[in-house]
Coordinates of C-alpha atoms and ligand atoms in Angstrom, one line a residue:
Chain A
M115 CA -21.9 208.5 336.9
D116 CA -24.2 208.8 333.9
A117 CA -25.4 206.1 331.7
V118 CA -23.6 207.3 328.6
L119 CA -20.3 207.2 330.3
L120 CA -21.0 203.7 331.6
L121 CA -22.0 202.4 328.2
E122 CA -19.0 204.0 326.7
S123 CA -16.7 202.2 329.1
A124 CA -18.5 199.0 328.5
V125 CA -18.2 199.3 324.7
N126 CA -14.6 200.3 324.7
G127 CA -13.9 197.6 327.3
A128 CA -15.5 195.0 325.0
L129 CA -13.2 196.1 322.2
V130 CA -10.1 196.0 324.4
G131 CA -11.3 192.6 325.6
L132 CA -11.4 191.3 322.0
M133 CA -7.8 192.4 321.7
Y134 CA -6.9 190.4 324.8
S135 CA -8.6 187.4 323.2
L136 CA -6.2 187.7 320.3
V137 CA -3.3 187.1 322.7
A138 CA -5.2 184.4 324.6
I139 CA -6.0 182.5 321.4
G140 CA -2.3 181.6 321.1
I141 CA -2.3 180.0 324.5
V142 CA -5.5 178.1 323.6
L143 CA -4.0 176.8 320.3
I144 CA -1.0 175.3 322.0
Y145 CA -2.9 174.0 325.0
K146 CA -5.4 172.3 322.8
S147 CA -2.9 170.4 320.7
S148 CA -0.4 169.4 323.4
S149 CA -1.8 170.4 326.9
V150 CA 1.2 172.7 327.3
P151 CA 0.3 176.0 329.1
N152 CA 2.4 178.4 327.2
L153 CA 3.7 181.2 329.6
A154 CA 5.8 182.6 326.7
Q155 CA 2.8 183.8 324.7
G156 CA 3.1 187.4 326.1
S157 CA 6.7 187.7 325.1
M158 CA 6.0 186.1 321.8
T159 CA 3.5 188.9 321.2
M160 CA 6.2 191.4 322.1
L161 CA 8.7 189.7 319.8
G162 CA 6.3 189.8 316.9
A163 CA 6.0 193.5 317.4
Y164 CA 9.7 194.0 317.5
I165 CA 10.2 192.0 314.3
V166 CA 7.7 194.1 312.5
L167 CA 9.6 197.2 313.7
A168 CA 12.9 195.7 312.7
I169 CA 11.7 195.0 309.2
S170 CA 9.9 198.3 308.7
T171 CA 12.6 200.6 310.2
G172 CA 15.7 198.4 309.7
V173 CA 15.0 197.5 306.1
G174 CA 12.7 200.5 305.4
A175 CA 9.8 198.4 304.3
P176 CA 6.3 199.9 304.5
I177 CA 4.2 198.6 307.4
W178 CA 1.8 196.7 305.2
L179 CA 4.7 194.7 303.8
A180 CA 6.6 194.5 307.1
I181 CA 3.6 192.8 308.9
P182 CA 3.2 189.8 306.5
L183 CA 7.0 189.4 306.4
A184 CA 7.2 189.4 310.2
I185 CA 4.3 186.9 310.3
G186 CA 6.4 184.6 308.0
V187 CA 9.4 185.0 310.3
M188 CA 7.4 184.3 313.4
F189 CA 5.8 181.2 311.9
F190 CA 9.3 179.7 311.8
V191 CA 10.2 181.1 315.3
G192 CA 7.1 179.2 316.6
I193 CA 8.3 176.0 314.8
G194 CA 11.8 176.5 316.1
I195 CA 10.7 177.0 319.7
E196 CA 8.7 173.7 319.6
R197 CA 11.5 171.9 317.9
L198 CA 14.4 173.0 320.0
A199 CA 12.8 173.5 323.4
L200 CA 9.6 171.6 323.8
R201 CA 9.8 168.4 321.7
R202 CA 12.4 166.8 323.8
L203 CA 10.4 167.4 326.9
A204 CA 7.5 165.2 325.7
G205 CA 6.6 162.8 328.4
R206 CA 8.3 164.8 331.1
P207 CA 6.3 166.2 334.1
V208 CA 4.1 169.2 333.2
I209 CA 5.9 171.3 335.8
M210 CA 9.2 171.0 333.8
I211 CA 7.4 172.0 330.6
L212 CA 5.8 175.0 332.4
M213 CA 9.2 176.1 333.7
M214 CA 10.6 175.8 330.2
T215 CA 8.0 178.1 328.7
L216 CA 8.8 180.5 331.6
G217 CA 12.4 180.3 330.6
I218 CA 11.5 181.1 327.0
E219 CA 9.5 184.1 328.2
I220 CA 12.5 185.5 330.2
F221 CA 14.8 184.8 327.4
L222 CA 12.7 186.6 324.8
R223 CA 12.4 189.7 327.1
A224 CA 16.1 189.8 327.9
G225 CA 17.0 189.1 324.2
T226 CA 14.9 191.9 322.9
M227 CA 16.3 194.2 325.6
T228 CA 19.8 193.3 324.5
I229 CA 19.2 193.9 320.8
W230 CA 16.7 196.8 320.8
G231 CA 17.0 198.3 324.3
G232 CA 14.1 199.2 326.5
T233 CA 12.9 202.5 325.2
S234 CA 9.4 202.4 323.9
R235 CA 9.1 202.7 320.1
P236 CA 5.9 203.6 318.2
I237 CA 4.3 201.5 315.5
S238 CA 1.9 203.5 313.3
L239 CA -0.9 201.7 311.5
G240 CA -2.2 205.1 310.2
I241 CA -5.2 205.0 312.4
S242 CA -6.3 208.4 313.5
D243 CA -6.4 209.4 317.2
A244 CA -9.8 211.1 316.8
P245 CA -12.6 209.0 318.3
L246 CA -15.4 207.4 316.4
F247 CA -18.8 208.7 317.3
L248 CA -21.4 206.1 317.9
G249 CA -24.4 208.2 318.8
P250 CA -23.4 209.9 322.0
L251 CA -20.6 207.4 322.6
L252 CA -16.9 208.1 321.9
I253 CA -15.2 204.9 320.6
N254 CA -11.4 204.5 320.4
R255 CA -10.6 203.8 316.7
A256 CA -7.5 201.7 317.4
Y257 CA -9.5 199.5 319.8
A258 CA -12.3 199.2 317.2
F259 CA -9.8 198.2 314.5
G260 CA -8.1 195.7 316.9
A261 CA -11.5 194.2 317.8
V262 CA -12.4 193.7 314.1
V263 CA -9.1 192.0 313.4
A264 CA -9.6 189.7 316.4
L265 CA -13.0 188.7 315.2
A266 CA -11.6 188.1 311.7
M267 CA -8.9 185.9 313.2
F268 CA -11.5 184.0 315.2
G269 CA -13.5 183.4 312.0
L270 CA -10.4 182.1 310.2
F271 CA -9.8 179.7 313.0
V272 CA -13.3 178.4 313.0
L273 CA -13.0 177.7 309.3
F274 CA -9.5 176.2 309.7
F275 CA -10.6 173.7 312.3
R276 CA -13.1 172.3 309.8
T277 CA -10.4 171.7 307.2
R278 CA -8.7 168.3 307.0
T279 CA -5.6 169.7 308.8
G280 CA -7.8 171.3 311.4
V281 CA -9.6 168.1 312.1
V282 CA -6.2 166.3 312.5
L283 CA -5.1 168.9 315.1
R284 CA -8.4 168.4 317.0
A285 CA -7.8 164.7 316.9
I286 CA -4.4 165.2 318.4
S287 CA -5.8 167.3 321.2
D288 CA -8.4 164.5 321.9
D289 CA -6.1 161.5 322.1
Y290 CA -2.6 161.6 320.8
T291 CA -1.8 157.9 321.2
A292 CA -4.9 157.2 319.1
A293 CA -3.7 159.9 316.7
W294 CA -0.3 158.1 316.3
S295 CA -2.1 154.8 315.8
V296 CA -3.8 156.1 312.6
G297 CA -0.6 157.6 311.2
I298 CA -1.0 161.2 312.3
S299 CA 2.4 162.9 312.9
V300 CA 1.7 164.3 316.3
E301 CA 5.0 166.2 316.4
R302 CA 4.2 168.0 313.2
G303 CA 0.7 168.9 314.5
V304 CA 2.1 170.3 317.7
A305 CA 4.7 172.3 315.8
L306 CA 2.0 173.7 313.5
S307 CA 0.0 174.9 316.6
W308 CA 3.1 176.7 317.9
A309 CA 3.6 178.3 314.5
M310 CA 0.0 179.4 314.4
A311 CA 0.3 180.8 318.0
A312 CA 3.4 182.7 316.9
V313 CA 1.5 184.1 313.9
V314 CA -1.4 185.3 316.1
A315 CA 1.1 186.7 318.5
T316 CA 2.6 188.9 315.7
I317 CA -0.8 190.2 314.8
G318 CA -1.6 190.9 318.5
G319 CA 1.8 192.5 319.0
V320 CA 1.3 194.9 316.1
L321 CA -2.2 195.9 317.3
W322 CA -1.1 196.4 320.9
G323 CA 2.2 198.0 319.9
S324 CA 0.2 200.6 317.9
V325 CA -1.8 201.3 321.0
Q326 CA 0.8 201.5 323.7
G327 CA 4.2 201.5 321.9
V328 CA 6.6 198.6 321.6
D329 CA 8.7 197.7 324.6
Q330 CA 9.1 194.8 327.1
S331 CA 5.9 195.8 328.8
L332 CA 4.0 194.2 325.9
A333 CA 5.0 190.9 327.4
L334 CA 2.8 191.7 330.4
L335 CA -0.2 191.0 328.2
L336 CA 0.4 187.5 329.3
L337 CA -1.5 188.2 332.5
K338 CA -4.6 189.3 330.6
A339 CA -4.2 186.5 328.2
V340 CA -3.9 183.9 330.9
T341 CA -7.0 185.2 332.6
V342 CA -9.0 185.2 329.4
A343 CA -7.7 181.7 328.4
V344 CA -8.5 180.2 331.9
L345 CA -11.9 182.0 332.0
G346 CA -12.7 180.7 328.5
G347 CA -11.8 177.1 329.4
L348 CA -8.2 176.9 328.1
D349 CA -9.1 174.7 325.1
S350 CA -11.9 176.6 323.5
I351 CA -11.2 179.3 320.9
G352 CA -14.8 180.5 321.1
G353 CA -14.5 180.5 324.9
A354 CA -11.4 182.7 324.7
L355 CA -13.3 185.2 322.5
L356 CA -16.3 185.4 324.9
A357 CA -14.1 185.4 328.0
G358 CA -12.2 188.3 326.4
L359 CA -15.3 190.2 325.8
L360 CA -16.4 189.6 329.4
L361 CA -13.1 190.5 331.0
G362 CA -12.9 193.6 328.8
I363 CA -16.4 194.8 329.8
V364 CA -16.0 194.1 333.5
E365 CA -12.6 195.7 333.5
G366 CA -13.8 198.8 331.6
V367 CA -16.9 199.3 333.7
A368 CA -15.3 198.5 337.1
G369 CA -12.3 200.6 336.1
S370 CA -14.4 203.7 335.4
F371 CA -15.9 203.3 338.9
L372 CA -12.8 202.4 340.8
D373 CA -10.0 204.4 339.0
P374 CA -11.0 207.7 340.7
L375 CA -10.9 205.9 344.1
L376 CA -7.9 203.6 343.7
G377 CA -5.8 205.1 341.0
G378 CA -4.7 203.3 337.8
A379 CA -4.2 199.8 339.2
S380 CA -7.9 199.0 339.5
R381 CA -8.0 197.2 336.1
D382 CA -5.3 194.8 337.1
L383 CA -7.0 194.2 340.4
V384 CA -10.2 193.3 338.6
D385 CA -8.2 191.1 336.2
A386 CA -6.5 189.3 339.1
A387 CA -9.8 188.8 340.9
M388 CA -11.4 187.2 337.8
L389 CA -8.5 184.8 337.4
I390 CA -8.4 183.8 341.0
L391 CA -12.2 183.4 341.2
T392 CA -12.3 181.4 338.0
I393 CA -9.7 178.9 339.3
L394 CA -11.5 178.6 342.6
I395 CA -15.0 178.4 341.4
R396 CA -15.0 177.1 337.9
P397 CA -11.6 175.5 337.1
H398 CA -13.0 174.3 333.7
G399 CA -13.7 177.9 332.8
L400 CA -16.9 179.0 331.3
F401 CA -16.7 176.9 328.1
G402 CA -14.0 174.4 328.9
R403 CA -14.3 170.9 327.4
H404 CA -14.9 168.3 330.0
D405 CA -14.7 164.6 329.2
I406 CA -17.9 163.4 327.7
E407 CA -19.9 161.2 330.1
R408 CA -22.2 158.8 328.4
I409 CA -25.5 158.1 330.2
Chain B
M122 CA 2.0 121.6 314.3
E123 CA 1.0 122.6 310.8
Q124 CA 2.8 125.5 309.2
P125 CA 0.9 128.1 307.2
S126 CA 1.6 127.6 303.5
V127 CA 1.4 131.3 302.4
A128 CA 4.4 133.5 303.0
P129 CA 3.9 135.6 306.1
I130 CA 3.0 139.3 305.8
L131 CA 4.3 139.8 309.4
S132 CA 6.8 138.0 311.4
L133 CA 8.3 138.6 314.8
N134 CA 11.5 136.9 315.6
N135 CA 12.6 136.6 319.2
V136 CA 11.2 140.0 320.2
E137 CA 12.0 141.3 323.6
V138 CA 10.4 144.5 325.0
I139 CA 11.3 146.5 328.1
Y140 CA 9.5 149.5 329.7
D141 CA 11.4 152.2 331.5
Y142 CA 14.7 150.6 330.7
V143 CA 14.2 147.9 333.3
S144 CA 10.9 146.1 333.3
L145 CA 10.8 143.2 330.9
A146 CA 7.3 142.8 329.4
I147 CA 7.7 140.2 326.6
K148 CA 10.7 137.9 325.9
G149 CA 11.6 135.8 322.9
V150 CA 8.2 136.3 321.2
S151 CA 8.0 134.8 317.7
I152 CA 4.8 135.2 315.8
E153 CA 3.8 134.9 312.1
V154 CA 0.7 136.1 310.4
P155 CA 0.2 134.6 306.9
T156 CA -0.7 137.0 304.1
G157 CA -4.5 137.2 304.0
G158 CA -4.8 135.0 307.1
M159 CA -6.4 135.5 310.4
V160 CA -4.4 134.7 313.6
A161 CA -5.4 135.1 317.2
L162 CA -3.1 136.0 320.1
L163 CA -4.7 134.8 323.3
G164 CA -3.7 135.4 326.9
A165 CA -4.6 136.6 330.4
N166 CA -4.3 140.1 331.9
G167 CA -0.8 141.4 331.8
A168 CA 0.5 138.5 329.6
G169 CA 2.0 140.9 327.1
K170 CA -0.6 141.0 324.3
S171 CA -0.9 144.8 324.0
T172 CA 2.9 145.1 324.3
T173 CA 3.3 142.8 321.4
L174 CA 1.0 144.8 319.2
K175 CA 2.7 148.1 320.2
A176 CA 6.0 146.6 319.2
I177 CA 4.6 146.0 315.8
S178 CA 2.8 149.4 315.4
G179 CA 5.7 151.4 316.9
L180 CA 3.5 152.9 319.7
L181 CA 5.9 151.6 322.4
T182 CA 8.0 154.8 322.3
A183 CA 5.1 156.8 323.5
E184 CA 5.1 154.8 326.7
R185 CA 8.8 154.6 327.2
G186 CA 8.9 151.1 325.9
E187 CA 11.6 149.7 323.7
V188 CA 12.3 146.7 321.5
R189 CA 15.6 145.6 323.0
R190 CA 16.1 142.4 321.1
G191 CA 14.7 140.6 318.0
E192 CA 13.2 141.8 314.8
V193 CA 9.8 142.7 313.4
T194 CA 9.5 142.1 309.7
F195 CA 6.6 143.3 307.6
L196 CA 6.3 142.5 303.9
G197 CA 9.9 141.1 304.0
Q198 CA 11.3 144.4 305.3
S199 CA 12.6 145.1 308.8
I200 CA 10.5 147.8 310.4
S201 CA 12.3 148.1 313.7
G202 CA 13.1 151.7 314.5
M203 CA 10.5 153.1 312.0
M204 CA 8.2 155.9 313.1
P205 CA 4.5 154.9 313.8
Q206 CA 3.2 157.0 310.9
D207 CA 5.6 155.3 308.4
R208 CA 4.4 151.9 309.6
V209 CA 0.8 153.0 309.0
K210 CA 1.8 154.1 305.5
L211 CA 3.3 150.7 304.9
G212 CA -0.1 149.1 305.8
I213 CA -0.1 148.3 309.5
A214 CA -3.2 149.4 311.4
H215 CA -3.5 149.1 315.2
V216 CA -6.9 149.3 316.8
L217 CA -6.1 150.2 320.3
E218 CA -7.5 148.5 323.4
G219 CA -10.4 150.4 324.9
R220 CA -11.5 151.8 321.5
R221 CA -10.0 155.3 322.0
V222 CA -12.1 157.1 319.5
F223 CA -11.6 160.9 319.2
E224 CA -14.5 161.7 321.5
H225 CA -15.0 165.3 320.7
L226 CA -15.0 164.7 316.9
T227 CA -17.9 163.2 315.0
P228 CA -17.6 159.8 313.5
E229 CA -17.1 161.4 310.1
E230 CA -14.3 163.6 311.5
N231 CA -12.7 160.6 313.1
L232 CA -12.5 159.0 309.6
V233 CA -11.2 162.2 308.1
A234 CA -8.5 162.5 310.8
A235 CA -7.5 158.9 310.1
S236 CA -6.9 159.5 306.4
A237 CA -3.8 161.7 307.2
V238 CA -1.4 159.3 305.5
R239 CA -3.6 158.8 302.4
S240 CA -4.4 161.2 299.7
R241 CA -7.5 163.3 299.6
H242 CA -8.8 161.4 296.5
V243 CA -9.0 158.1 298.2
M244 CA -10.5 159.5 301.4
K245 CA -14.1 159.7 300.1
R246 CA -13.9 156.2 298.6
N247 CA -12.6 154.7 301.8
M248 CA -15.2 156.5 303.8
D249 CA -18.0 155.0 301.6
R250 CA -16.4 151.6 302.1
V251 CA -16.4 152.0 305.9
Y252 CA -20.0 153.2 305.9
G253 CA -20.9 150.3 303.7
Y254 CA -19.5 147.9 306.3
F255 CA -20.8 149.7 309.3
K256 CA -24.2 151.2 308.4
R257 CA -24.8 152.4 311.9
L258 CA -21.8 154.7 311.7
H259 CA -23.3 156.4 308.7
E260 CA -26.6 157.0 310.6
R261 CA -24.7 158.6 313.5
R262 CA -22.0 160.3 311.5
G263 CA -22.8 163.8 312.9
V264 CA -22.9 163.4 316.6
A265 CA -19.9 163.6 319.0
S266 CA -18.3 160.2 319.1
G267 CA -18.1 160.3 322.8
Y268 CA -21.9 159.8 322.8
L269 CA -21.9 156.6 320.7
S270 CA -22.6 153.3 322.3
G271 CA -19.7 151.0 323.1
G272 CA -20.5 148.9 320.0
E273 CA -20.7 151.9 317.8
Q274 CA -17.4 153.2 319.2
Q275 CA -15.7 149.8 318.5
M276 CA -17.0 150.0 314.9
L277 CA -15.7 153.5 314.6
A278 CA -12.3 152.4 315.9
I279 CA -12.2 149.7 313.3
G280 CA -13.5 151.9 310.6
R281 CA -11.0 154.5 311.4
A282 CA -8.2 151.9 311.1
L283 CA -9.6 150.9 307.7
M284 CA -9.3 154.5 306.5
T285 CA -5.5 154.0 306.5
E286 CA -5.9 151.2 303.9
P287 CA -4.2 148.6 306.0
K288 CA -2.8 145.3 304.7
L289 CA -2.5 144.1 308.3
L290 CA -5.2 144.9 310.8
M291 CA -4.4 144.4 314.5
L292 CA -7.3 144.4 316.9
D293 CA -6.7 144.7 320.7
E294 CA -9.5 143.1 322.6
P295 CA -12.3 144.4 320.4
S296 CA -14.9 142.3 322.2
L297 CA -14.3 144.1 325.5
G298 CA -17.5 145.2 327.2
L299 CA -19.7 144.3 324.2
A300 CA -22.8 142.1 324.2
P301 CA -22.2 138.7 322.6
F302 CA -24.4 139.4 319.6
L303 CA -22.4 142.6 318.8
V304 CA -19.2 140.7 319.1
A305 CA -20.5 138.1 316.7
E306 CA -21.6 140.9 314.3
I307 CA -18.3 142.7 314.4
F308 CA -16.2 139.6 314.1
Q309 CA -18.3 138.6 311.1
I310 CA -17.6 141.9 309.4
I311 CA -13.9 141.5 310.0
S312 CA -14.0 138.0 308.5
T313 CA -15.8 139.3 305.5
I314 CA -13.3 142.1 304.9
S315 CA -10.5 139.6 305.3
K316 CA -12.0 137.2 302.7
D317 CA -13.1 139.8 300.2
E318 CA -10.1 142.1 300.3
G319 CA -7.3 139.8 301.4
L320 CA -6.8 141.7 304.6
S321 CA -4.5 140.0 307.1
V322 CA -5.7 140.1 310.7
L323 CA -4.0 139.7 314.1
L324 CA -6.6 139.5 316.7
V325 CA -5.7 139.9 320.4
E326 CA -8.4 138.5 322.7
Q327 CA -9.2 137.2 326.1
N328 CA -12.5 136.1 324.8
A329 CA -11.1 132.9 323.3
V330 CA -14.5 131.4 322.5
A331 CA -15.4 134.2 320.0
A332 CA -11.8 134.6 318.7
L333 CA -11.4 130.9 317.8
D334 CA -14.5 131.0 315.8
I335 CA -13.0 133.2 313.1
V336 CA -9.2 132.6 313.1
S337 CA -7.3 129.8 311.5
H338 CA -4.4 129.8 313.9
G339 CA -3.8 130.9 317.5
Y340 CA -0.9 131.8 319.8
L341 CA -1.1 131.6 323.5
I342 CA 1.0 134.1 325.5
E343 CA 1.7 133.8 329.2
N344 CA 4.0 136.0 331.3
G345 CA 5.5 137.5 328.2
R346 CA 6.3 134.2 326.5
I347 CA 4.6 132.4 323.7
V348 CA 3.7 129.0 325.2
M349 CA 1.6 127.5 322.5
H350 CA 0.9 127.8 318.8
D351 CA -1.4 125.7 316.8
S352 CA -4.4 125.5 314.4
T353 CA -7.8 126.5 315.7
E354 CA -9.0 122.9 315.7
A355 CA -6.1 121.7 317.7
L356 CA -6.3 124.5 320.1
K357 CA -10.0 123.8 320.7
R358 CA -9.2 120.2 321.4
N359 CA -6.3 121.0 323.8
P360 CA -7.4 120.2 327.4
D361 CA -5.5 123.2 329.0
I362 CA -7.0 125.6 326.6
Q363 CA -10.4 124.1 327.2
E364 CA -10.0 124.4 330.9
F365 CA -8.5 127.9 331.2
Y366 CA -9.6 129.7 328.1
L367 CA -12.8 128.1 327.0
G368 CA -14.0 127.8 330.5
G369 CA -14.3 124.0 330.5
A370 CA -17.8 122.7 329.7
K371 CA -19.4 125.7 331.2
G372 CA -18.2 127.9 328.3
K373 CA -17.4 130.7 330.7
D374 CA -15.9 133.8 329.4
F375 CA -12.3 134.1 330.7
R376 CA -12.9 137.8 331.2
D377 CA -15.3 137.2 334.1
I378 CA -12.4 136.6 336.5
K379 CA -10.6 139.8 335.9
H380 CA -11.1 143.3 337.0
Y381 CA -10.2 146.3 334.9
S382 CA -9.2 149.8 335.6
R383 CA -8.8 151.3 332.2
R384 CA -8.0 154.9 331.9
K385 CA -6.4 156.9 329.2
R386 CA -2.7 156.7 329.6
W387 CA -1.5 160.2 328.9
L388 CA 2.1 161.0 328.1
T389 CA 2.2 163.7 330.8
Ligands
ATP71 N1 3.6 151.6 329.8 C1 4.0 150.6 330.6 N2 5.1 150.9 331.5 C2 5.5 149.9 332.2 N3 5.1 148.6 332.2 C3 4.1 148.3 331.4 C4 3.5 149.3 330.5 N4 2.5 148.7 329.8 C5 2.5 147.4 330.2 N5 3.4 147.2 331.1 C6 3.7 145.9 331.7 O1 4.0 144.9 330.7 C7 3.3 143.7 331.0 C8 2.4 143.3 329.8 O2 1.4 144.3 329.7 P1 0.4 144.3 328.5 O3 -0.4 145.6 328.6 O4 1.1 144.0 327.2 O5 -0.6 143.1 328.8 P2 -1.9 142.6 328.1 O6 -1.7 141.1 327.8 O7 -2.3 143.5 327.0 O8 -2.9 142.7 329.3 P3 -4.5 143.1 329.3 O9 -5.3 141.9 328.9 O10 -4.7 143.5 330.7 O11 -4.6 144.3 328.4 C9 2.6 143.9 332.3 O12 3.3 143.3 333.3 C10 2.4 145.3 332.4 O13 2.4 145.7 333.8
MG72 MG1 -3.8 144.7 326.7

């Protein structure tokens, strides 16, 4: 295999990896504020894409209008999920909470199947199929666009967590009893993090939907997102970004070697190996926050 | 027993608290804190001191605790059943046992987070006020709070509570694990704030020696019941108190006989 092809797989892999990060960031946001591992993030991503489609085809709105409207709808879907399903579970064993998010994931997949069926529908963002030329490298335009959006979202979150509301959310994730003691409404903070996760899910859903079409298989992005979130340390947004890059590059490079030998499943194998190895070797992930030890 | 002459800012009337629907933690507790006054609540491990404070701040619910009987009145208004954040808004601040600063936030961010119930305008002013009382916090305002010394963390925990503009400040064992000179310094600052700003203080302590130096009244709680209430002078003269809480002639800290395992209690 020649160097150009290798580099090309690495660069395209990195771009895809940033798009995984976008899905993973939703998991991180919720985990940070309430220690809930959200297994419904993949199907929330799928739902976001369906809602964009429903608004653009159903109402006939142009895509640039349908996306912000869908983001608005999903904001309240996020709040609703927290309010109706999660809030009353506060204080229950984590395993019950985990099962609840799994229940939501199944519900959303079955729900969209009932309403919109299972045939794949396209979302067009008007990005051309023709590759970008970066010297001798061919770069996928849709991936490049997705990666730029992911980076922009990351930048927004970095800024957000420095605002007063952002600091309050970080305080909740540090110690919520202490947060209560200074008058922070922990419930509102957690609801806000679900809303933000639903918003990023919509953006991720549109980008991924434009790449692979919109159907229930979008929910499978959960597997990539979980790997990225765990590798990044579960509670670190920056960690999710770097872990996404890493997973994308490894997947892209390994895939270009292994695909001819193993067929199309090699990327998922690499993904699974990364997840399993991270949990075995570095359960805190690469950038996970551990409790501060004073010397 | 002399009664405080000022109307109380806080009164507990026959309060009973249970955890997990069954275990009775405090029973028939009645306490008054006079407006602008400083009162101590003394007692041994597991006596019910923290439970009493949580009943006042509303943090019981987070631990599946419940006020089953009696009433908590603040500024003449019953606050039973109110959410913690609404009580903070009314002017009740609870500095938790074990400091519990937001470790991954800087001191400055801790103060910002604690101003959630107050408007943005007063935040800066309150922050300057806190830095004025605790100069060391200002010097260390940019490092992660988890790396502060125990004394600095206690100052931060108190400063954080002051950001909510409390009328009543409740402190749960602030002297825990601190060198005596630091305890004296912190208690002195609390005294000053109380005198200068009319802040009422309810101080929970096992370190009776230090506590009785700054308060005017004290309650003694044992096994969930108030067993004694008197002025500081009378308490210091009381032979039982001298023996068990002031360590007899040796002046021993009551805390020496206890062992602690303190960990964050998570809701999970
Ligand atoms: N979350 C809880 N669930 C069940 N029981 C509790 C809980 N918290 C406290 N208790 C019980 O209530 C009683 C009073 O506890 P509390 O923490 O109020 O004592 P304390 O006087 O603050 O003791 P310490 O000096 O050790 O802090 C104890 O018997 C304790 O075991
Ligand atoms: Mg206690």
